[in-house]
């Protein structure tokens, strides 16, 4: 059974006036790998990858601003702020360059880093993401909904966006645990990240990414489709595309294959 939500208490660093929660696995001095979570999750979504890769990497995973144990700060922010949070975390850990793997919203953060902070990256993995994730209006409506009604309504329908029906049936406990994490998110922080997704369109800039890049797409992903992954692969020179038999959160649904793709690309 997939294990999610183990002991994920880590450390906190101060970034732009807020506490950014992170955890490290593996030994310092080994190549650094940063893992960035999707909307509505927290760093525990990477439990399988951290356990499998800590022997080869200094694995750093963190709760994106407004998620998990990371504060949002209250004021509006954009994709630049999410990217600069990663830069500040690397500075805090005294890491000059790292591989970065982000999924969904984390993949947008990765694209921003590849465009604006390439010198801090050795490799870039963009999983289940797109240069623009959906349209502005749906994200604005969701932002308004959670600010008004809280997280319960969003959590109720999340599983069908995240996983295939087969996985939902087979791994009911894992799905329920992730839905519980979503239900427990701070509504203001979640809404602020919905606003980021509403505003962010990197179509005109991703072609400048020159960092070695792997794109991972889910064959059954209704949110960021395999066509979105193909488009990114066509724009980013030298990039590779891997498709997995999974929906949107492919690092959990196809954990072993996802981890194998990471290992083969990074080592």
XYZ file of C-alpha atoms in Angstrom:
267
model
C 0.000 0.000 0.000
C 1.185 3.502 -0.786
C 2.213 5.330 2.383
C 1.467 9.037 2.593
C 1.489 11.319 5.601
C 4.141 9.750 7.811
C 6.124 11.882 10.259
C 6.686 14.977 8.149
C 7.703 17.434 10.864
C 10.838 19.151 9.683
C 12.360 22.576 10.122
C 11.321 26.115 9.308
C 13.247 28.929 7.696
C 12.172 32.544 7.497
C 11.499 33.742 3.964
C 10.016 37.131 3.162
C 8.592 37.371 6.668
C 6.916 33.949 6.726
C 7.919 30.543 8.016
C 8.638 28.064 5.203
C 8.450 24.473 6.430
C 10.853 21.940 4.950
C 12.357 18.529 5.610
C 15.645 17.005 4.491
C 16.518 13.349 3.905
C 19.919 11.974 3.003
C 23.399 13.300 3.574
C 24.661 16.791 2.929
C 27.389 16.772 0.346
C 25.451 14.519 -2.002
C 23.721 16.128 -4.995
C 20.727 18.135 -3.810
C 17.225 17.365 -5.081
C 14.355 19.739 -4.245
C 10.776 18.421 -4.415
C 7.847 20.850 -4.774
C 4.253 19.825 -4.039
C 1.012 20.253 -5.955
C -1.918 22.479 -5.020
C -3.711 21.284 -1.902
C -1.066 18.793 -0.764
C 2.035 19.050 1.405
C 5.554 17.672 1.465
C 4.313 14.245 2.578
C 3.190 13.607 -1.004
C 6.878 12.890 -1.727
C 7.306 10.204 0.963
C 7.967 7.425 -1.554
C 10.502 9.416 -3.585
C 12.327 10.735 -0.513
C 12.675 7.234 0.931
C 13.901 5.776 -2.355
C 16.325 8.552 -3.311
C 17.834 9.611 0.029
C 20.692 7.165 -0.468
C 21.878 9.030 -3.558
C 20.715 12.603 -2.914
C 20.367 15.251 -0.259
C 16.579 15.431 -0.662
C 14.894 18.698 0.294
C 11.106 18.837 0.256
C 9.060 21.756 1.447
C 5.483 22.919 1.893
C 4.733 25.533 -0.736
C 3.778 28.919 0.720
C 0.206 28.744 2.077
C 0.297 24.941 2.314
C 0.925 22.483 5.124
C 3.022 24.100 7.843
C 4.185 26.988 5.619
C 2.429 30.301 6.192
C 1.075 32.413 3.348
C 1.742 35.830 4.819
C -1.726 37.175 4.045
C -0.695 39.502 1.208
C -1.234 38.483 -2.449
C 1.732 36.918 -4.238
C 2.577 35.522 -7.658
C 4.653 32.798 -9.264
C 7.811 34.893 -8.817
C 7.362 34.737 -5.046
C 6.995 30.953 -5.146
C 10.189 30.714 -7.188
C 12.095 33.062 -4.903
C 10.999 30.969 -1.906
C 12.988 28.087 -3.416
C 16.014 30.313 -3.961
C 15.807 31.492 -0.344
C 15.524 27.904 0.891
C 18.634 26.918 -1.080
C 20.471 29.922 0.381
C 19.325 28.939 3.867
C 20.726 25.435 3.340
C 23.915 26.786 1.748
C 23.208 24.882 -1.466
C 24.514 26.619 -4.579
C 22.862 24.391 -7.196
C 20.209 21.694 -7.042
C 18.037 19.491 -9.178
C 14.404 20.555 -8.928
C 11.309 18.412 -9.391
C 7.894 20.034 -9.156
C 4.488 18.542 -9.821
C 1.473 20.533 -11.076
C 1.740 23.899 -9.266
C 5.267 22.880 -8.286
C 5.962 22.380 -11.977
C 4.994 25.991 -12.649
C 7.455 27.020 -9.936
C 10.058 24.885 -11.692
C 9.390 26.562 -15.025
C 9.830 29.986 -13.421
C 13.132 28.850 -11.920
C 14.302 27.484 -15.267
C 13.483 30.797 -16.929
C 14.736 33.212 -14.264
C 17.187 31.320 -12.025
C 18.878 28.713 -14.246
C 22.228 29.136 -12.519
C 20.741 27.581 -9.369
C 19.652 24.421 -11.193
C 21.524 21.340 -12.351
C 18.418 19.548 -13.672
C 14.716 20.337 -13.967
C 11.817 17.869 -13.780
C 8.381 19.191 -14.710
C 5.686 16.703 -13.752
C 1.971 16.839 -14.570
C 2.131 20.518 -15.361
C 1.682 23.034 -18.167
C 2.836 26.506 -19.133
C -0.658 27.582 -18.098
C -2.748 25.275 -15.941
C -6.374 25.771 -16.970
C -7.936 29.178 -17.467
C -8.141 32.195 -15.182
C -11.899 32.129 -14.554
C -12.160 28.639 -12.974
C -9.273 29.372 -10.617
C -10.822 32.681 -9.622
C -14.118 30.941 -8.909
C -12.390 28.297 -6.804
C -10.473 30.964 -4.903
C -13.714 32.746 -4.103
C -15.406 29.480 -3.155
C -12.837 28.392 -0.587
C -12.586 31.858 0.924
C -16.353 31.836 1.338
C -17.111 28.204 2.179
C -13.828 26.654 3.340
C -12.044 23.583 2.044
C -14.699 20.887 2.455
C -16.371 21.250 -0.953
C -13.050 21.220 -2.819
C -11.800 18.204 -0.869
C -14.956 16.247 -1.688
C -14.257 16.184 -5.413
C -10.456 16.170 -5.454
C -9.898 12.427 -5.827
C -11.488 12.244 -9.274
C -9.157 14.996 -10.501
C -6.079 13.446 -8.920
C -6.377 9.714 -9.595
C -7.854 7.147 -11.952
C -10.971 5.251 -10.792
C -8.892 2.081 -10.518
C -6.430 3.699 -8.120
C -9.243 5.233 -6.062
C -10.764 1.786 -5.604
C -7.476 0.005 -4.987
C -5.887 2.575 -2.655
C -8.894 3.958 -0.797
C -6.898 4.622 2.377
C -4.234 6.639 0.561
C -6.887 8.643 -1.303
C -8.760 9.373 1.925
C -5.564 10.501 3.637
C -4.738 12.921 0.824
C -8.294 14.262 0.833
C -7.897 14.825 4.560
C -4.687 16.785 3.976
C -6.533 18.935 1.444
C -9.459 19.437 3.823
C -7.031 20.598 6.519
C -5.295 23.233 4.383
C -5.591 26.878 5.314
C -8.339 28.251 3.066
C -6.607 31.615 2.670
C -3.298 30.046 1.660
C -4.984 27.651 -0.766
C -6.998 30.496 -2.289
C -3.870 32.615 -2.674
C -2.257 29.818 -4.697
C -5.424 29.508 -6.810
C -4.909 33.188 -7.572
C -1.328 32.413 -8.639
C -2.597 29.735 -11.030
C -5.187 32.149 -12.411
C -2.480 34.710 -13.180
C 0.379 32.544 -14.442
C 0.955 31.999 -18.147
C 4.515 31.079 -19.157
C 3.842 30.168 -22.788
C 5.993 32.990 -24.131
C 8.986 32.230 -21.883
C 9.442 28.473 -21.460
C 11.346 28.267 -24.737
C 14.238 30.061 -23.029
C 14.805 27.212 -20.562
C 18.246 25.733 -21.196
C 18.579 23.545 -18.077
C 18.524 19.774 -18.770
C 14.815 19.026 -18.472
C 12.628 15.955 -18.056
C 8.874 16.307 -18.509
C 6.604 13.697 -16.923
C 2.977 13.417 -18.007
C 0.129 11.190 -16.910
C -1.606 9.273 -19.673
C -4.964 9.720 -17.901
C -4.436 13.230 -16.521
C -7.499 15.452 -17.153
C -5.917 18.544 -15.558
C -2.551 18.846 -17.300
C -2.860 16.556 -20.277
C -0.232 14.597 -22.113
C -0.632 17.157 -24.919
C 0.442 19.840 -22.426
C 3.542 17.766 -21.732
C 4.254 17.319 -25.429
C 3.978 21.078 -25.957
C 6.515 21.734 -23.208
C 8.845 19.131 -24.691
C 8.617 20.823 -28.096
C 9.443 24.231 -26.613
C 12.341 23.286 -24.305
C 15.360 22.369 -26.381
C 16.836 18.975 -25.582
C 14.093 18.063 -23.120
C 12.672 14.557 -22.783
C 9.090 13.445 -22.229
C 8.070 10.403 -20.208
C 4.455 9.295 -19.956
C 3.186 7.240 -17.031
C -0.027 5.181 -16.666
C -1.494 7.566 -14.104
C -3.704 10.585 -13.637
C -2.689 13.960 -12.166
C -0.671 12.966 -9.098
C 1.515 10.500 -10.923
C 4.277 10.375 -8.310
C 1.811 8.605 -6.007
C -0.292 6.633 -8.489
C 2.767 5.342 -10.369
C 5.302 5.874 -7.592
C 7.896 3.273 -8.600
C 7.906 4.311 -12.258
C 8.049 8.003 -11.335
C 11.001 7.392 -9.028
C 12.762 5.330 -11.702
C 12.371 8.196 -14.175
C 13.897 10.600 -11.645
C 16.799 8.287 -10.870
C 17.591 7.562 -14.516
C 17.492 11.247 -15.418
C 19.455 12.592 -12.475
C 22.164 9.971 -12.078
